[in-house]
Amino acid sequence: NASTLGNFLKPSVPLSFMEYKKGLLFILILTQIAINIFFIYTENSGGTFCLTGQGCKIVQSSEYATLLGDIKNSHLGIFAFAYLLIIYTLTYKRKIPYPIFLISTYLGAILALLFLYLQAFVIGTYCSNCVAIDIIMIIIAVIATLDYKETK
């Protein structure tokens, strides 16, 4: 019977938008880690991968490709996003207060905006991969904000 099958496929308790946001945040943070691992892999292989154009090579070889001296941004990115994943996990296991995760996402979004500014107005070209990472970080901060407002 088609109606019985339809009832079987419907969840007995509808998921709230908050539940979807939790999964989406997890996926976006893992995506950030994966992109950074791919960056490091291509760097170590002697190549540069760019989704569009040639801007990636210019941006990734600019003086702004490293932070704190000789540490490449892609290496820092893995640690930063791994930290964010840990903080996110601890937040949802209620081991730490949500504002710690929220502030972490805001710091990431501020850095993302800084990197976008540098590409647009200082370096003069865009790295499509970097822009993707920056936009995803900003989206993570927005979703975390919406999630926090919903949990209050």
PDB file of N, CA and C in Angstrom, residues 23-76:
ATOM      1  N   GLY A  23      24.395  19.199  11.514  1.00  0.00           N
ATOM      2  CA  GLY A  23      25.032  18.352  10.505  1.00  0.00           C
ATOM      3  C   GLY A  23      25.750  19.170   9.457  1.00  0.00           C
ATOM      4  N   LEU A  24      25.142  20.267   9.053  1.00  0.00           N
ATOM      5  CA  LEU A  24      25.761  21.124   8.041  1.00  0.00           C
ATOM      6  C   LEU A  24      27.058  21.736   8.568  1.00  0.00           C
ATOM      7  N   LEU A  25      27.062  22.192   9.806  1.00  0.00           N
ATOM      8  CA  LEU A  25      28.291  22.736  10.392  1.00  0.00           C
ATOM      9  C   LEU A  25      29.395  21.688  10.400  1.00  0.00           C
ATOM     10  N   PHE A  26      29.048  20.488  10.793  1.00  0.00           N
ATOM     11  CA  PHE A  26      30.030  19.398  10.832  1.00  0.00           C
ATOM     12  C   PHE A  26      30.619  19.154   9.443  1.00  0.00           C
ATOM     13  N   ILE A  27      29.754  19.080   8.440  1.00  0.00           N
ATOM     14  CA  ILE A  27      30.199  18.834   7.062  1.00  0.00           C
ATOM     15  C   ILE A  27      31.068  19.985   6.547  1.00  0.00           C
ATOM     16  N   LEU A  28      30.681  21.216   6.835  1.00  0.00           N
ATOM     17  CA  LEU A  28      31.448  22.367   6.359  1.00  0.00           C
ATOM     18  C   LEU A  28      32.836  22.421   7.006  1.00  0.00           C
ATOM     19  N   ILE A  29      32.911  22.113   8.293  1.00  0.00           N
ATOM     20  CA  ILE A  29      34.217  22.118   8.962  1.00  0.00           C
ATOM     21  C   ILE A  29      35.101  21.006   8.394  1.00  0.00           C
ATOM     22  N   LEU A  30      34.531  19.827   8.185  1.00  0.00           N
ATOM     23  CA  LEU A  30      35.307  18.734   7.572  1.00  0.00           C
ATOM     24  C   LEU A  30      35.753  19.103   6.159  1.00  0.00           C
ATOM     25  N   THR A  31      34.910  19.819   5.428  1.00  0.00           N
ATOM     26  CA  THR A  31      35.265  20.272   4.082  1.00  0.00           C
ATOM     27  C   THR A  31      36.474  21.196   4.141  1.00  0.00           C
ATOM     28  N   GLN A  32      36.490  22.087   5.120  1.00  0.00           N
ATOM     29  CA  GLN A  32      37.635  22.992   5.283  1.00  0.00           C
ATOM     30  C   GLN A  32      38.926  22.198   5.513  1.00  0.00           C
ATOM     31  N   ILE A  33      38.846  21.193   6.364  1.00  0.00           N
ATOM     32  CA  ILE A  33      40.026  20.368   6.646  1.00  0.00           C
ATOM     33  C   ILE A  33      40.476  19.650   5.371  1.00  0.00           C
ATOM     34  N   ALA A  34      39.526  19.087   4.636  1.00  0.00           N
ATOM     35  CA  ALA A  34      39.861  18.356   3.410  1.00  0.00           C
ATOM     36  C   ALA A  34      40.497  19.269   2.367  1.00  0.00           C
ATOM     37  N   ILE A  35      39.967  20.469   2.193  1.00  0.00           N
ATOM     38  CA  ILE A  35      40.539  21.408   1.220  1.00  0.00           C
ATOM     39  C   ILE A  35      41.969  21.764   1.609  1.00  0.00           C
ATOM     40  N   ASN A  36      42.203  21.998   2.897  1.00  0.00           N
ATOM     41  CA  ASN A  36      43.561  22.334   3.340  1.00  0.00           C
ATOM     42  C   ASN A  36      44.517  21.167   3.158  1.00  0.00           C
ATOM     43  N   ILE A  37      44.059  19.951   3.414  1.00  0.00           N
ATOM     44  CA  ILE A  37      44.912  18.778   3.172  1.00  0.00           C
ATOM     45  C   ILE A  37      45.252  18.692   1.687  1.00  0.00           C
ATOM     46  N   PHE A  38      44.273  18.957   0.832  1.00  0.00           N
ATOM     47  CA  PHE A  38      44.521  18.937  -0.612  1.00  0.00           C
ATOM     48  C   PHE A  38      45.528  20.014  -1.003  1.00  0.00           C
ATOM     49  N   PHE A  39      45.411  21.207  -0.403  1.00  0.00           N
ATOM     50  CA  PHE A  39      46.389  22.271  -0.656  1.00  0.00           C
ATOM     51  C   PHE A  39      47.795  21.794  -0.340  1.00  0.00           C
ATOM     52  N   ILE A  40      47.964  21.210   0.827  1.00  0.00           N
ATOM     53  CA  ILE A  40      49.291  20.753   1.247  1.00  0.00           C
ATOM     54  C   ILE A  40      49.806  19.656   0.319  1.00  0.00           C
ATOM     55  N   TYR A  41      48.920  18.750  -0.071  1.00  0.00           N
ATOM     56  CA  TYR A  41      49.315  17.676  -0.987  1.00  0.00           C
ATOM     57  C   TYR A  41      49.822  18.246  -2.313  1.00  0.00           C
ATOM     58  N   THR A  42      49.075  19.203  -2.881  1.00  0.00           N
ATOM     59  CA  THR A  42      49.501  19.769  -4.167  1.00  0.00           C
ATOM     60  C   THR A  42      50.779  20.581  -4.013  1.00  0.00           C
ATOM     61  N   GLU A  43      50.930  21.280  -2.884  1.00  0.00           N
ATOM     62  CA  GLU A  43      52.165  22.033  -2.643  1.00  0.00           C
ATOM     63  C   GLU A  43      53.361  21.096  -2.561  1.00  0.00           C
ATOM     64  N   ASN A  44      53.193  20.002  -1.827  1.00  0.00           N
ATOM     65  CA  ASN A  44      54.289  19.047  -1.663  1.00  0.00           C
ATOM     66  C   ASN A  44      54.587  18.287  -2.945  1.00  0.00           C
ATOM     67  N   SER A  45      53.621  18.235  -3.859  1.00  0.00           N
ATOM     68  CA  SER A  45      53.837  17.578  -5.152  1.00  0.00           C
ATOM     69  C   SER A  45      54.483  18.529  -6.155  1.00  0.00           C
ATOM     70  N   GLY A  46      54.694  19.767  -5.734  1.00  0.00           N
ATOM     71  CA  GLY A  46      55.329  20.745  -6.607  1.00  0.00           C
ATOM     72  C   GLY A  46      54.369  21.444  -7.550  1.00  0.00           C
ATOM     73  N   GLY A  47      53.091  21.238  -7.363  1.00  0.00           N
ATOM     74  CA  GLY A  47      52.114  21.849  -8.251  1.00  0.00           C
ATOM     75  C   GLY A  47      51.225  22.831  -7.520  1.00  0.00           C
ATOM     76  N   THR A  48      50.366  23.444  -8.295  1.00  0.00           N
ATOM     77  CA  THR A  48      49.353  24.329  -7.758  1.00  0.00           C
ATOM     78  C   THR A  48      48.047  23.990  -8.456  1.00  0.00           C
ATOM     79  N   PHE A  49      47.021  23.754  -7.683  1.00  0.00           N
ATOM     80  CA  PHE A  49      45.704  23.478  -8.247  1.00  0.00           C
ATOM     81  C   PHE A  49      44.838  24.700  -8.031  1.00  0.00           C
ATOM     82  N   CYS A  50      44.165  25.142  -9.084  1.00  0.00           N
ATOM     83  CA  CYS A  50      43.291  26.302  -8.999  1.00  0.00           C
ATOM     84  C   CYS A  50      41.974  25.954  -9.672  1.00  0.00           C
ATOM     85  N   LEU A  51      40.876  26.143  -8.975  1.00  0.00           N
ATOM     86  CA  LEU A  51      39.564  25.845  -9.556  1.00  0.00           C
ATOM     87  C   LEU A  51      39.328  26.659 -10.821  1.00  0.00           C
ATOM     88  N   THR A  52      39.692  27.932 -10.769  1.00  0.00           N
ATOM     89  CA  THR A  52      39.534  28.801 -11.940  1.00  0.00           C
ATOM     90  C   THR A  52      40.737  29.736 -12.041  1.00  0.00           C
ATOM     91  N   GLY A  53      41.170  29.983 -13.234  1.00  0.00           N
ATOM     92  CA  GLY A  53      42.205  30.971 -13.484  1.00  0.00           C
ATOM     93  C   GLY A  53      43.580  30.595 -12.968  1.00  0.00           C
ATOM     94  N   GLN A  54      44.450  31.589 -12.940  1.00  0.00           N
ATOM     95  CA  GLN A  54      45.830  31.394 -12.502  1.00  0.00           C
ATOM     96  C   GLN A  54      46.135  32.140 -11.211  1.00  0.00           C
ATOM     97  N   GLY A  55      45.122  32.713 -10.588  1.00  0.00           N
ATOM     98  CA  GLY A  55      45.345  33.523  -9.394  1.00  0.00           C
ATOM     99  C   GLY A  55      45.900  32.767  -8.211  1.00  0.00           C
ATOM    100  N   CYS A  56      45.649  31.469  -8.144  1.00  0.00           N
ATOM    101  CA  CYS A  56      46.090  30.681  -6.984  1.00  0.00           C
ATOM    102  C   CYS A  56      47.611  30.708  -6.838  1.00  0.00           C
ATOM    103  N   LYS A  57      48.301  30.533  -7.933  1.00  0.00           N
ATOM    104  CA  LYS A  57      49.766  30.507  -7.874  1.00  0.00           C
ATOM    105  C   LYS A  57      50.300  31.855  -7.383  1.00  0.00           C
ATOM    106  N   ILE A  58      49.706  32.928  -7.859  1.00  0.00           N
ATOM    107  CA  ILE A  58      50.139  34.273  -7.453  1.00  0.00           C
ATOM    108  C   ILE A  58      49.859  34.492  -5.972  1.00  0.00           C
ATOM    109  N   VAL A  59      48.651  34.173  -5.530  1.00  0.00           N
ATOM    110  CA  VAL A  59      48.272  34.382  -4.133  1.00  0.00           C
ATOM    111  C   VAL A  59      49.093  33.477  -3.212  1.00  0.00           C
ATOM    112  N   GLN A  60      49.231  32.208  -3.592  1.00  0.00           N
ATOM    113  CA  GLN A  60      49.926  31.254  -2.729  1.00  0.00           C
ATOM    114  C   GLN A  60      51.435  31.451  -2.702  1.00  0.00           C
ATOM    115  N   SER A  61      51.958  32.248  -3.615  1.00  0.00           N
ATOM    116  CA  SER A  61      53.396  32.555  -3.576  1.00  0.00           C
ATOM    117  C   SER A  61      53.649  34.000  -3.119  1.00  0.00           C
ATOM    118  N   SER A  62      52.598  34.694  -2.734  1.00  0.00           N
ATOM    119  CA  SER A  62      52.755  36.079  -2.272  1.00  0.00           C
ATOM    120  C   SER A  62      53.301  36.090  -0.850  1.00  0.00           C
ATOM    121  N   GLU A  63      53.678  37.273  -0.401  1.00  0.00           N
ATOM    122  CA  GLU A  63      54.186  37.412   0.967  1.00  0.00           C
ATOM    123  C   GLU A  63      53.104  37.130   2.007  1.00  0.00           C
ATOM    124  N   TYR A  64      51.843  37.097   1.587  1.00  0.00           N
ATOM    125  CA  TYR A  64      50.727  36.846   2.510  1.00  0.00           C
ATOM    126  C   TYR A  64      50.339  35.367   2.570  1.00  0.00           C
ATOM    127  N   ALA A  65      51.098  34.519   1.891  1.00  0.00           N
ATOM    128  CA  ALA A  65      50.817  33.077   1.886  1.00  0.00           C
ATOM    129  C   ALA A  65      51.260  32.406   3.173  1.00  0.00           C
ATOM    130  N   THR A  66      52.017  33.145   3.974  1.00  0.00           N
ATOM    131  CA  THR A  66      52.460  32.608   5.255  1.00  0.00           C
ATOM    132  C   THR A  66      52.038  33.562   6.357  1.00  0.00           C
ATOM    133  N   LEU A  67      51.847  32.984   7.497  1.00  0.00           N
ATOM    134  CA  LEU A  67      51.500  33.760   8.678  1.00  0.00           C
ATOM    135  C   LEU A  67      52.468  33.302   9.761  1.00  0.00           C
ATOM    136  N   LEU A  68      52.810  34.161  10.638  1.00  0.00           N
ATOM    137  CA  LEU A  68      53.721  33.801  11.727  1.00  0.00           C
ATOM    138  C   LEU A  68      55.072  33.305  11.213  1.00  0.00           C
ATOM    139  N   GLY A  69      55.590  33.963  10.209  1.00  0.00           N
ATOM    140  CA  GLY A  69      56.909  33.597   9.706  1.00  0.00           C
ATOM    141  C   GLY A  69      56.868  32.635   8.553  1.00  0.00           C
ATOM    142  N   ASP A  70      57.375  31.422   8.767  1.00  0.00           N
ATOM    143  CA  ASP A  70      57.518  30.457   7.687  1.00  0.00           C
ATOM    144  C   ASP A  70      56.381  29.453   7.596  1.00  0.00           C
ATOM    145  N   ILE A  71      55.355  29.604   8.391  1.00  0.00           N
ATOM    146  CA  ILE A  71      54.256  28.629   8.397  1.00  0.00           C
ATOM    147  C   ILE A  71      53.227  29.015   7.338  1.00  0.00           C
ATOM    148  N   LYS A  72      53.002  28.108   6.400  1.00  0.00           N
ATOM    149  CA  LYS A  72      52.036  28.387   5.327  1.00  0.00           C
ATOM    150  C   LYS A  72      50.619  28.417   5.882  1.00  0.00           C
ATOM    151  N   ASN A  73      49.798  29.265   5.280  1.00  0.00           N
ATOM    152  CA  ASN A  73      48.407  29.386   5.722  1.00  0.00           C
ATOM    153  C   ASN A  73      47.658  28.060   5.630  1.00  0.00           C
ATOM    154  N   SER A  74      47.982  27.248   4.628  1.00  0.00           N
ATOM    155  CA  SER A  74      47.294  25.961   4.488  1.00  0.00           C
ATOM    156  C   SER A  74      47.611  25.043   5.669  1.00  0.00           C
ATOM    157  N   HIS A  75      48.838  25.100   6.180  1.00  0.00           N
ATOM    158  CA  HIS A  75      49.200  24.296   7.354  1.00  0.00           C
ATOM    159  C   HIS A  75      48.484  24.814   8.592  1.00  0.00           C
ATOM    160  N   LEU A  76      48.459  26.127   8.736  1.00  0.00           N
ATOM    161  CA  LEU A  76      47.723  26.709   9.859  1.00  0.00           C
ATOM    162  C   LEU A  76      46.240  26.399   9.751  1.00  0.00           C
TER     163      LEU A  76
END
